[in-house]
Coordinates of C-alpha atoms in Angstrom, one line a residue:
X1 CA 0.0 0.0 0.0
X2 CA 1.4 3.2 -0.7
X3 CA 2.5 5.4 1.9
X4 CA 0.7 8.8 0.6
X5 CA -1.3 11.1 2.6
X6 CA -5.0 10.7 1.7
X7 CA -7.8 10.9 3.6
X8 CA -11.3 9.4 2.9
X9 CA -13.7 10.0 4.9
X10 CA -17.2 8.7 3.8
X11 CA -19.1 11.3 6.3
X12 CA -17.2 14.5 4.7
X13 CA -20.0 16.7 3.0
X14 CA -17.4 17.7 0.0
X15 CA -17.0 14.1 -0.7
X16 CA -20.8 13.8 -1.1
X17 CA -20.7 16.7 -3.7
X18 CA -18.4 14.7 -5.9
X19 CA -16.6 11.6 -4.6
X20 CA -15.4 10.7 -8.1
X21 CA -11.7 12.4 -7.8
X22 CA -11.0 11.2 -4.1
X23 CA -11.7 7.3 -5.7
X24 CA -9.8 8.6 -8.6
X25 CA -6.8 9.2 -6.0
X26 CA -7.7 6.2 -3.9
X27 CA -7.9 4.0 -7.0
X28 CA -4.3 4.9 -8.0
X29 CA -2.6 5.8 -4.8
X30 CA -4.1 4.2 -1.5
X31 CA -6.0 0.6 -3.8
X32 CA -6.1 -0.5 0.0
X33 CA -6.8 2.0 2.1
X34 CA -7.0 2.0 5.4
X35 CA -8.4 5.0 7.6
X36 CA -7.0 4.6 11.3
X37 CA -9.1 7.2 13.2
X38 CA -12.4 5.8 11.8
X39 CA -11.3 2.2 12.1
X40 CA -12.1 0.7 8.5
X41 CA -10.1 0.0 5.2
X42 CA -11.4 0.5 1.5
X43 CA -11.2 -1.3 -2.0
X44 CA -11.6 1.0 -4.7
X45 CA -10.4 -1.2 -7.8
X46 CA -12.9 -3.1 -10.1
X47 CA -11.3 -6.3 -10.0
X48 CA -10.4 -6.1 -5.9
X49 CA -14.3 -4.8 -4.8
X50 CA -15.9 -7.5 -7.5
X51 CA -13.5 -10.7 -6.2
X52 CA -14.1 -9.5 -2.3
X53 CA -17.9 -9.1 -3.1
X54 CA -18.2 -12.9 -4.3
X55 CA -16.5 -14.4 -0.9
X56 CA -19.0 -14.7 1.4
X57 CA -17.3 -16.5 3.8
X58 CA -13.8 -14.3 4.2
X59 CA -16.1 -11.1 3.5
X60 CA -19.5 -11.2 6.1
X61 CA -22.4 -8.9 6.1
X62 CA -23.3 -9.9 9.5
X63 CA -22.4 -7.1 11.4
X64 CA -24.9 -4.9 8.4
X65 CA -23.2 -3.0 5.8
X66 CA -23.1 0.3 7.0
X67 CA -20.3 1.9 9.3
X68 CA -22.3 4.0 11.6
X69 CA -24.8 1.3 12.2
X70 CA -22.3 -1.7 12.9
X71 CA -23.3 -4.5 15.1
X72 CA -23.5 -8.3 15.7
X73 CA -27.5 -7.7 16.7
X74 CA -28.2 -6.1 12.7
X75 CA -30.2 -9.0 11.4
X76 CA -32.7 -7.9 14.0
X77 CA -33.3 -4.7 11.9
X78 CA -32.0 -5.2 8.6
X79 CA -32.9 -9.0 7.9
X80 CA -31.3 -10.9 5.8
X81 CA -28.9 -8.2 4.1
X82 CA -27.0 -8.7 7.5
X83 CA -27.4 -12.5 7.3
X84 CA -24.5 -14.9 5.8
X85 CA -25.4 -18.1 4.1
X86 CA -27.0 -20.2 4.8
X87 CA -29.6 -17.9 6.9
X88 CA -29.1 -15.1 4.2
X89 CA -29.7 -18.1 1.6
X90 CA -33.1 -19.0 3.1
X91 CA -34.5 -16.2 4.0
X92 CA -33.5 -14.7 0.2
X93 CA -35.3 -17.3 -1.7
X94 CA -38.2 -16.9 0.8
X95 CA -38.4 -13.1 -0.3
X96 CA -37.6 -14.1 -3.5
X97 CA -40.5 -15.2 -4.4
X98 CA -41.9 -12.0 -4.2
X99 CA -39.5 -10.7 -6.5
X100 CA -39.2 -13.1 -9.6
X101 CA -39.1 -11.6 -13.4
X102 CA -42.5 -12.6 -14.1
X103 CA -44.3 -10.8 -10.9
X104 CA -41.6 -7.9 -11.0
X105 CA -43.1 -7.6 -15.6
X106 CA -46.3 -7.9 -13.9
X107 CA -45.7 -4.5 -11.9
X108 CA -44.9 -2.2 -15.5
X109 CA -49.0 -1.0 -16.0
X110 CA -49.5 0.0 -12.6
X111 CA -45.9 1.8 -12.7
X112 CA -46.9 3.2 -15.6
X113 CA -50.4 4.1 -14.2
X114 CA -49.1 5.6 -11.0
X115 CA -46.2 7.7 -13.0
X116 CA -49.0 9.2 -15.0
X117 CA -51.0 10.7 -12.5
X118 CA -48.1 12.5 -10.1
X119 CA -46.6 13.5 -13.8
X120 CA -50.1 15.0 -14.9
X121 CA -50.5 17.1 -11.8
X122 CA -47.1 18.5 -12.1
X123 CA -48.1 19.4 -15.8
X124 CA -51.3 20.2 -14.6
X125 CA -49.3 22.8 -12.2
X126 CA -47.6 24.7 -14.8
X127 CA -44.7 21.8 -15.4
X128 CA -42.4 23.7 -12.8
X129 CA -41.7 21.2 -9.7
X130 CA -39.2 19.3 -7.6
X131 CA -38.3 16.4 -9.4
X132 CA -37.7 14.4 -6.4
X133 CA -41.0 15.1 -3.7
X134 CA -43.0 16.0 -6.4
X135 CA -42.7 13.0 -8.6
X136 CA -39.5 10.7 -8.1
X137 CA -40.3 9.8 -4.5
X138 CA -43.6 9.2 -4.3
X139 CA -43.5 6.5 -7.3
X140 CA -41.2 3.9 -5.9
X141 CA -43.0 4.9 -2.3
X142 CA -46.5 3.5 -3.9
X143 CA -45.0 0.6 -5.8
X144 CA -42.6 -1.0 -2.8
X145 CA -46.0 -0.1 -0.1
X146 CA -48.3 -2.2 -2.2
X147 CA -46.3 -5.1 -2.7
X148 CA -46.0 -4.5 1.0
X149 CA -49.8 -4.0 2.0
X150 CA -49.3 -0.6 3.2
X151 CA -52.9 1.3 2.9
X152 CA -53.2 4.5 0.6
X153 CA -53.8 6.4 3.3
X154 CA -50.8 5.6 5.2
X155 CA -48.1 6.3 2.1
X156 CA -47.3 9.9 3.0
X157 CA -46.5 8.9 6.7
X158 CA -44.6 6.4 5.8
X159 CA -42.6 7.7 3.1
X160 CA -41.4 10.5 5.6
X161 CA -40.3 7.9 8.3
X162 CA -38.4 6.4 5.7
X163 CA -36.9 9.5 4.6
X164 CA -36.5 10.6 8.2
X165 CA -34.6 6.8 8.8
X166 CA -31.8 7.7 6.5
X167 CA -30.9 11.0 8.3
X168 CA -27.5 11.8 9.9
X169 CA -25.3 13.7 12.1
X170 CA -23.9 16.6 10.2
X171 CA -20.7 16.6 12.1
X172 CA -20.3 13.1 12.9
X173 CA -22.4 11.3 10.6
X174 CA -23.8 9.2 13.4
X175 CA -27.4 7.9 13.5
X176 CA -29.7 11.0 14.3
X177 CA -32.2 11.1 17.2
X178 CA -35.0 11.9 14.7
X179 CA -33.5 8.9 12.5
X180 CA -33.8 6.6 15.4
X181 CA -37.4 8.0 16.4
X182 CA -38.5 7.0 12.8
X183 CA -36.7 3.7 12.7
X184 CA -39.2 2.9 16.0
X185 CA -42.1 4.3 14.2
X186 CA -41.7 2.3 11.1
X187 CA -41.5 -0.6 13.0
X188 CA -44.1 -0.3 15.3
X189 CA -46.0 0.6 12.5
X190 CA -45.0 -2.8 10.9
X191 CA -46.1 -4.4 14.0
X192 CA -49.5 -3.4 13.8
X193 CA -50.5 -4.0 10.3
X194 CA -48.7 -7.5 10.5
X195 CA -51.3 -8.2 13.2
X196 CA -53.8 -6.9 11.6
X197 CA -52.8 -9.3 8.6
X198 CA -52.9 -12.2 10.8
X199 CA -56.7 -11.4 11.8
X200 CA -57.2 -10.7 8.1
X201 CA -55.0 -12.2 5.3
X202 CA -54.6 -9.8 2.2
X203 CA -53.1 -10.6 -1.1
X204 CA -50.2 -8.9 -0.1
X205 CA -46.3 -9.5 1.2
X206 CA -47.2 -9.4 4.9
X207 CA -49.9 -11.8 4.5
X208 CA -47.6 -13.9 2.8
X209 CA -44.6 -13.7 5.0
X210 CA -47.3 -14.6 7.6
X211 CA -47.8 -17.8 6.0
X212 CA -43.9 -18.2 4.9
X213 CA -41.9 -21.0 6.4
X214 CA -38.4 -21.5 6.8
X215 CA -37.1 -25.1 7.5
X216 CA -40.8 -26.1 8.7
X217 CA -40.7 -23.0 11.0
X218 CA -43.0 -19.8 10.6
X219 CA -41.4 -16.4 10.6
X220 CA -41.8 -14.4 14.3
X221 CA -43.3 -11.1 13.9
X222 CA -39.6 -9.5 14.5
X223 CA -38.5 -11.3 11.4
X224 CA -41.3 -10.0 9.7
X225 CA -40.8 -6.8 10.8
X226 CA -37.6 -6.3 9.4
X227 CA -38.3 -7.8 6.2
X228 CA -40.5 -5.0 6.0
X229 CA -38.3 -2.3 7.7
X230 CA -35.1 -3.0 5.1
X231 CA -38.0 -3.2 1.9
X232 CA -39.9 -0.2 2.6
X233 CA -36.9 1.7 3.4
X234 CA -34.3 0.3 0.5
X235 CA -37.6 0.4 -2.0
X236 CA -38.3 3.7 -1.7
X237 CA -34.8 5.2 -1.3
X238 CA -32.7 3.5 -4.2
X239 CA -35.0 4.5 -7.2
X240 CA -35.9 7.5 -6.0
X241 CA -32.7 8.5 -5.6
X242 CA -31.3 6.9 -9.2
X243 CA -34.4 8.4 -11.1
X244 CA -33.2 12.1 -9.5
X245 CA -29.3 11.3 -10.8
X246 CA -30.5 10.3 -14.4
X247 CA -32.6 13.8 -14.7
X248 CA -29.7 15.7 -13.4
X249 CA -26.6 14.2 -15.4
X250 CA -28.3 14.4 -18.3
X251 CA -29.7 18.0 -18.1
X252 CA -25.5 18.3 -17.5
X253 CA -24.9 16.5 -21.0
X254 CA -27.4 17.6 -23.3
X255 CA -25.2 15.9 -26.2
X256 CA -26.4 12.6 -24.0
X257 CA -29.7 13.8 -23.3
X258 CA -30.8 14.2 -27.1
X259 CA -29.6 10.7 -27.3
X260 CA -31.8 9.2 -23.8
X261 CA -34.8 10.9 -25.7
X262 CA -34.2 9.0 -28.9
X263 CA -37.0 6.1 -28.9
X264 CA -35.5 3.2 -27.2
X265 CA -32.5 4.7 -25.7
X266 CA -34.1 5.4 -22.3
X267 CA -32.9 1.9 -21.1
X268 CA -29.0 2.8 -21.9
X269 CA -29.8 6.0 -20.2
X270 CA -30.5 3.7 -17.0
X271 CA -27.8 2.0 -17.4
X272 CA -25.1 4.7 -17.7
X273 CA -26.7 6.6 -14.6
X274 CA -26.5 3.4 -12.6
X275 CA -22.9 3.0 -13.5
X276 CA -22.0 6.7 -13.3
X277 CA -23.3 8.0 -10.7
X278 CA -25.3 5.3 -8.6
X279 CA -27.1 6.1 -5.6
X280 CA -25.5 3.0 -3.9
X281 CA -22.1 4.3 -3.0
X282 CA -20.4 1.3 -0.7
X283 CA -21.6 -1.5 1.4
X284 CA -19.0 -2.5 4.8
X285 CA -18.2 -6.1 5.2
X286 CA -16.4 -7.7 8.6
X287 CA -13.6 -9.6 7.8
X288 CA -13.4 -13.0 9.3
X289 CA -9.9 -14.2 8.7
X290 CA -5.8 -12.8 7.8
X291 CA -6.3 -11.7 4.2
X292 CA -3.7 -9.2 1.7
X293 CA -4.5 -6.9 -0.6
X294 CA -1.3 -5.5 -2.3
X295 CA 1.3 -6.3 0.1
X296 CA -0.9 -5.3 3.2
X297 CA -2.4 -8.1 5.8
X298 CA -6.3 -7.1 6.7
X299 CA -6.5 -8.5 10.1
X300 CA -9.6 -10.7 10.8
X301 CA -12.4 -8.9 12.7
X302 CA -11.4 -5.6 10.7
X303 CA -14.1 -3.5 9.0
X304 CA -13.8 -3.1 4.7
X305 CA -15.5 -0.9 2.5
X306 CA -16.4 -2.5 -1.0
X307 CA -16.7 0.9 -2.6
X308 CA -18.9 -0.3 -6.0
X309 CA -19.0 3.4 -6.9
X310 CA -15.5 3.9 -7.5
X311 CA -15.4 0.2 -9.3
X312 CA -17.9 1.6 -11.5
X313 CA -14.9 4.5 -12.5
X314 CA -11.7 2.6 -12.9
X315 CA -10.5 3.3 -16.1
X316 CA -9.0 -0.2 -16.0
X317 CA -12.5 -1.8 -16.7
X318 CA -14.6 1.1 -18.6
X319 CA -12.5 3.8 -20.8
X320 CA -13.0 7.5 -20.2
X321 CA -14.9 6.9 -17.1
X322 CA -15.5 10.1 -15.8
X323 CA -17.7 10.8 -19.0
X324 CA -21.2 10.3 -19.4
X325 CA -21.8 8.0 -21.9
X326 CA -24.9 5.8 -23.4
X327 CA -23.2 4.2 -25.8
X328 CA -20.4 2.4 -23.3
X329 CA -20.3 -1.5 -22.4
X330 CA -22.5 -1.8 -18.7
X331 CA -22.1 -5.6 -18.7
X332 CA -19.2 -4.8 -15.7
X333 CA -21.3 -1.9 -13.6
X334 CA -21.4 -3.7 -9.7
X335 CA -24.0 -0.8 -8.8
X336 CA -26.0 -3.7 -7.5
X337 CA -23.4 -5.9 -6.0
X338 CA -22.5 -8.6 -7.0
X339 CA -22.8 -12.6 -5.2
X340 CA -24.9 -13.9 -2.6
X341 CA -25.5 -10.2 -1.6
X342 CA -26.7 -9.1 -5.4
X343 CA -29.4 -6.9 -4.6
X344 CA -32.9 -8.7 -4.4
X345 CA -34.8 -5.3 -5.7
X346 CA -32.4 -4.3 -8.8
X347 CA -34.7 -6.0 -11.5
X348 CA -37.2 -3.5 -9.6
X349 CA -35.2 -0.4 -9.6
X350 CA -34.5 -0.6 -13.0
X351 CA -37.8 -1.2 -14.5
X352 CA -39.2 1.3 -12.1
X353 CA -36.5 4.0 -13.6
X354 CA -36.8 3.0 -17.1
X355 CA -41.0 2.9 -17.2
X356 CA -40.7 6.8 -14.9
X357 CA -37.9 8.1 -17.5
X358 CA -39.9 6.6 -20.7
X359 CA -42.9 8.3 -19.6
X360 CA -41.0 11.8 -19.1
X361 CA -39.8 11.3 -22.5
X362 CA -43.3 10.6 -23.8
X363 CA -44.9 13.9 -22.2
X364 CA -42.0 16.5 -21.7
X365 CA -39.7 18.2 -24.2
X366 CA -36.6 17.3 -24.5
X367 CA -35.1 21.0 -23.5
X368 CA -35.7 20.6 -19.6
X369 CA -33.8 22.6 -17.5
X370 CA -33.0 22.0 -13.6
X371 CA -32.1 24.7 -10.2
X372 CA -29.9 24.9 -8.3
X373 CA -30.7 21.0 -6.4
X374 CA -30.4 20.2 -2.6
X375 CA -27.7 17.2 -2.0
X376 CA -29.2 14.5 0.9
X377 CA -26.1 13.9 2.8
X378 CA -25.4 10.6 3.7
X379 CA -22.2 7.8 3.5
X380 CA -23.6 5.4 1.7
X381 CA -26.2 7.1 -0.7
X382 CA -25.9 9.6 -3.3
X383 CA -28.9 11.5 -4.6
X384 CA -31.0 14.8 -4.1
X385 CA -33.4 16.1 -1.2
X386 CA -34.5 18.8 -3.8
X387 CA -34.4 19.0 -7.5
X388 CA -36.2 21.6 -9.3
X389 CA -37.6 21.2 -12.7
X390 CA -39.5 22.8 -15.5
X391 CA -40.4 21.3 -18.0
X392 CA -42.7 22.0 -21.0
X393 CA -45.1 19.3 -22.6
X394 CA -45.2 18.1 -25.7

């Protein structure tokens, strides 16, 4: 590892604004890097983030995947993202099943459908609006809470517990007291309409995790519950915040915009967003045992960043990376992991960003123009609060 001094911190709010030149320097510099005062090292390189991501074993996700939520008691919250096999491998093709290619195809009318009447209203306004609480939030929000059960009438609420979950310290980038308070609300929330399904079964995921079994055993209500806490919150977050990243790079490349409004070129225009600027930045994995990563031992027990978003940038894999570009290879992004811990929801995310941005396309010109936006700061994900927008219709 070479001895330069670099400093990553993942909490840092100028790092937020544009990460992409410190993984540039970490990439080249520091491929293993290890921070001493926040306790954790960092891979940065395609090859080193894609072969750690596929060991399980050496690699563990039990302890969660986030530094400032680290513990051996995660599963309780975050289910089976903080499980290793073979727990994570059960409990993943239990949820599964709610998640297969047919029943995810299934979902495109009723995206489609709910797309079209927050995008009407905002044309209906005057087609000046923030792109993210005006429309890219409250899509995914609808989509993950019916697969979920949630009622109509209790969307909004949740929605802003879930937003509220994801805040942090500004200084210290520590879990918030308000982002505690709404962790508590969202799962007693959970509580009570998982009862509820018990006294009355529903067509829903609740009802059916109710009925789930796992090795002949039913699923307790606290495995429930955070089936529901990690979906709700991951489900709404994640597209939301890709869906705001694809509007805003390519209002900044207008050469690549004229392209993503060319007829069946919004799918590349997923693609490229997910790869250049992804709203999953890193996931943290315990390491169980001695391992090296150029010339350095990681001692077991020791806490490692797979950065995915810097992977996504080394020039080693995907030439020019630092420009956006439709008409690149994505067969190598790891935006979505990659292994046992390859995320459940990405056939999800992407068909809910592709069916939003194909619509926009459909019903807006092509000569948008966005404000000044409002970053949400956080370590792991990289999107807006606030985008503002106007647009004219076609």
């Amino acid at each position: 590892m070479s001895n330069v001094t670099l400093t990553y911190n993942p909490y840092d709010h100028a790092v937020h604004e544009d990460p992409y030149p410190t993984y540039a320097l970490l990439r080249e510099q520091a491929p293993l890097y290890r921070n001493h005062e926040m306790d954790f090292w960092a891979l940065t390189r395609h090859a080193d983030v894609y072969a750690a991501g596929r060991d399980a074993a050496t690699y563990s996700n039990s302890y969660g995947v986030s530094l400032e939520l680290w513990s051996p008691d995660m599963a309780k919250r975050s289910s089976f993202i903080a499980m290793d096999p073979p727990d994570h491998t059960r409990f993943r093709a239990l949820i599964s099943r709610g998640f297969t290619p047919r029943r995810v195809a299934d979902l495109e009318p009723r995206i489609r459908d709910i797309t079209r009447g927050y995008l009407q209203a905002a044309l209906d306004a005057g087609g000046e609006f923030d792109f993210i609480t005006d429309l890219a939030e409250k899509i995914p929000a609808d989509v993950i809470s019916e697969l979920i059960g949630v009622p109509a009438a209790d969307r909004a609420q949740i929605l802003q517990w879930s937003n509220e979950n994801l805040l942090r310290d500004e200084v210290t980038g520590g879990v918030t007291e308000v982002s505690a308070a709404a962790t508590m609300k969202l799962m007693g929330y959970y509580q009570e309409l998982i009862a509820d399904r018990r006294a009355r079964p529903g067509d829903d995921m609740v009802s059916a995790l109710i009925e789930a079994e796992i090795d002949g055993e039913r699923l307790s209500d606290s495995d429930i519950g955070a089936v529901l806490l990690l979906l709700g919150v991951a489900g709404n977050e994640s597209t939301t915040k890709v869906l705001g990243n694809a509007w805003y790079q390519a209002a900044r490349h207008p050469g690549q915009r004229s392209i993503a409004f060319q007829p069946g070129r919004v799918p590349a225009w997923v693609e490229e967003t997910l790869r250049h600027d992804s709203s999953g930045q890193m996931a943290a994995r315990l390491v169980t045992r001695d391992v090296e990563w150029h010339g350095t031992v990681v001692p077991a027990g020791s806490r490692l960043l797979l950065v995915y978003a810097a992977a996504n940038h080394d020039p080693r894999v995907f030439r020019d990376p630092e420009r956006f570009d439709l008409d690149r290879d994505h067969s190598k992004t790891l935006t979505f992991g990659t292994g046992p811990h390859f995320c459940l929801g990405a056939a999800l995310a992407r068909l809910e960003t592709r069916v939003v941005l194909e619509e926009l396309v459909a019903a807006v010109e092509e000569d948008y123009q966005v404000g000044t936006p409002a970053r949400m700061h956080h370590p792991n994900i990289r999107g807006f609060r606030s985008l503002p927008t106007m647009v004219k219709a076609r």
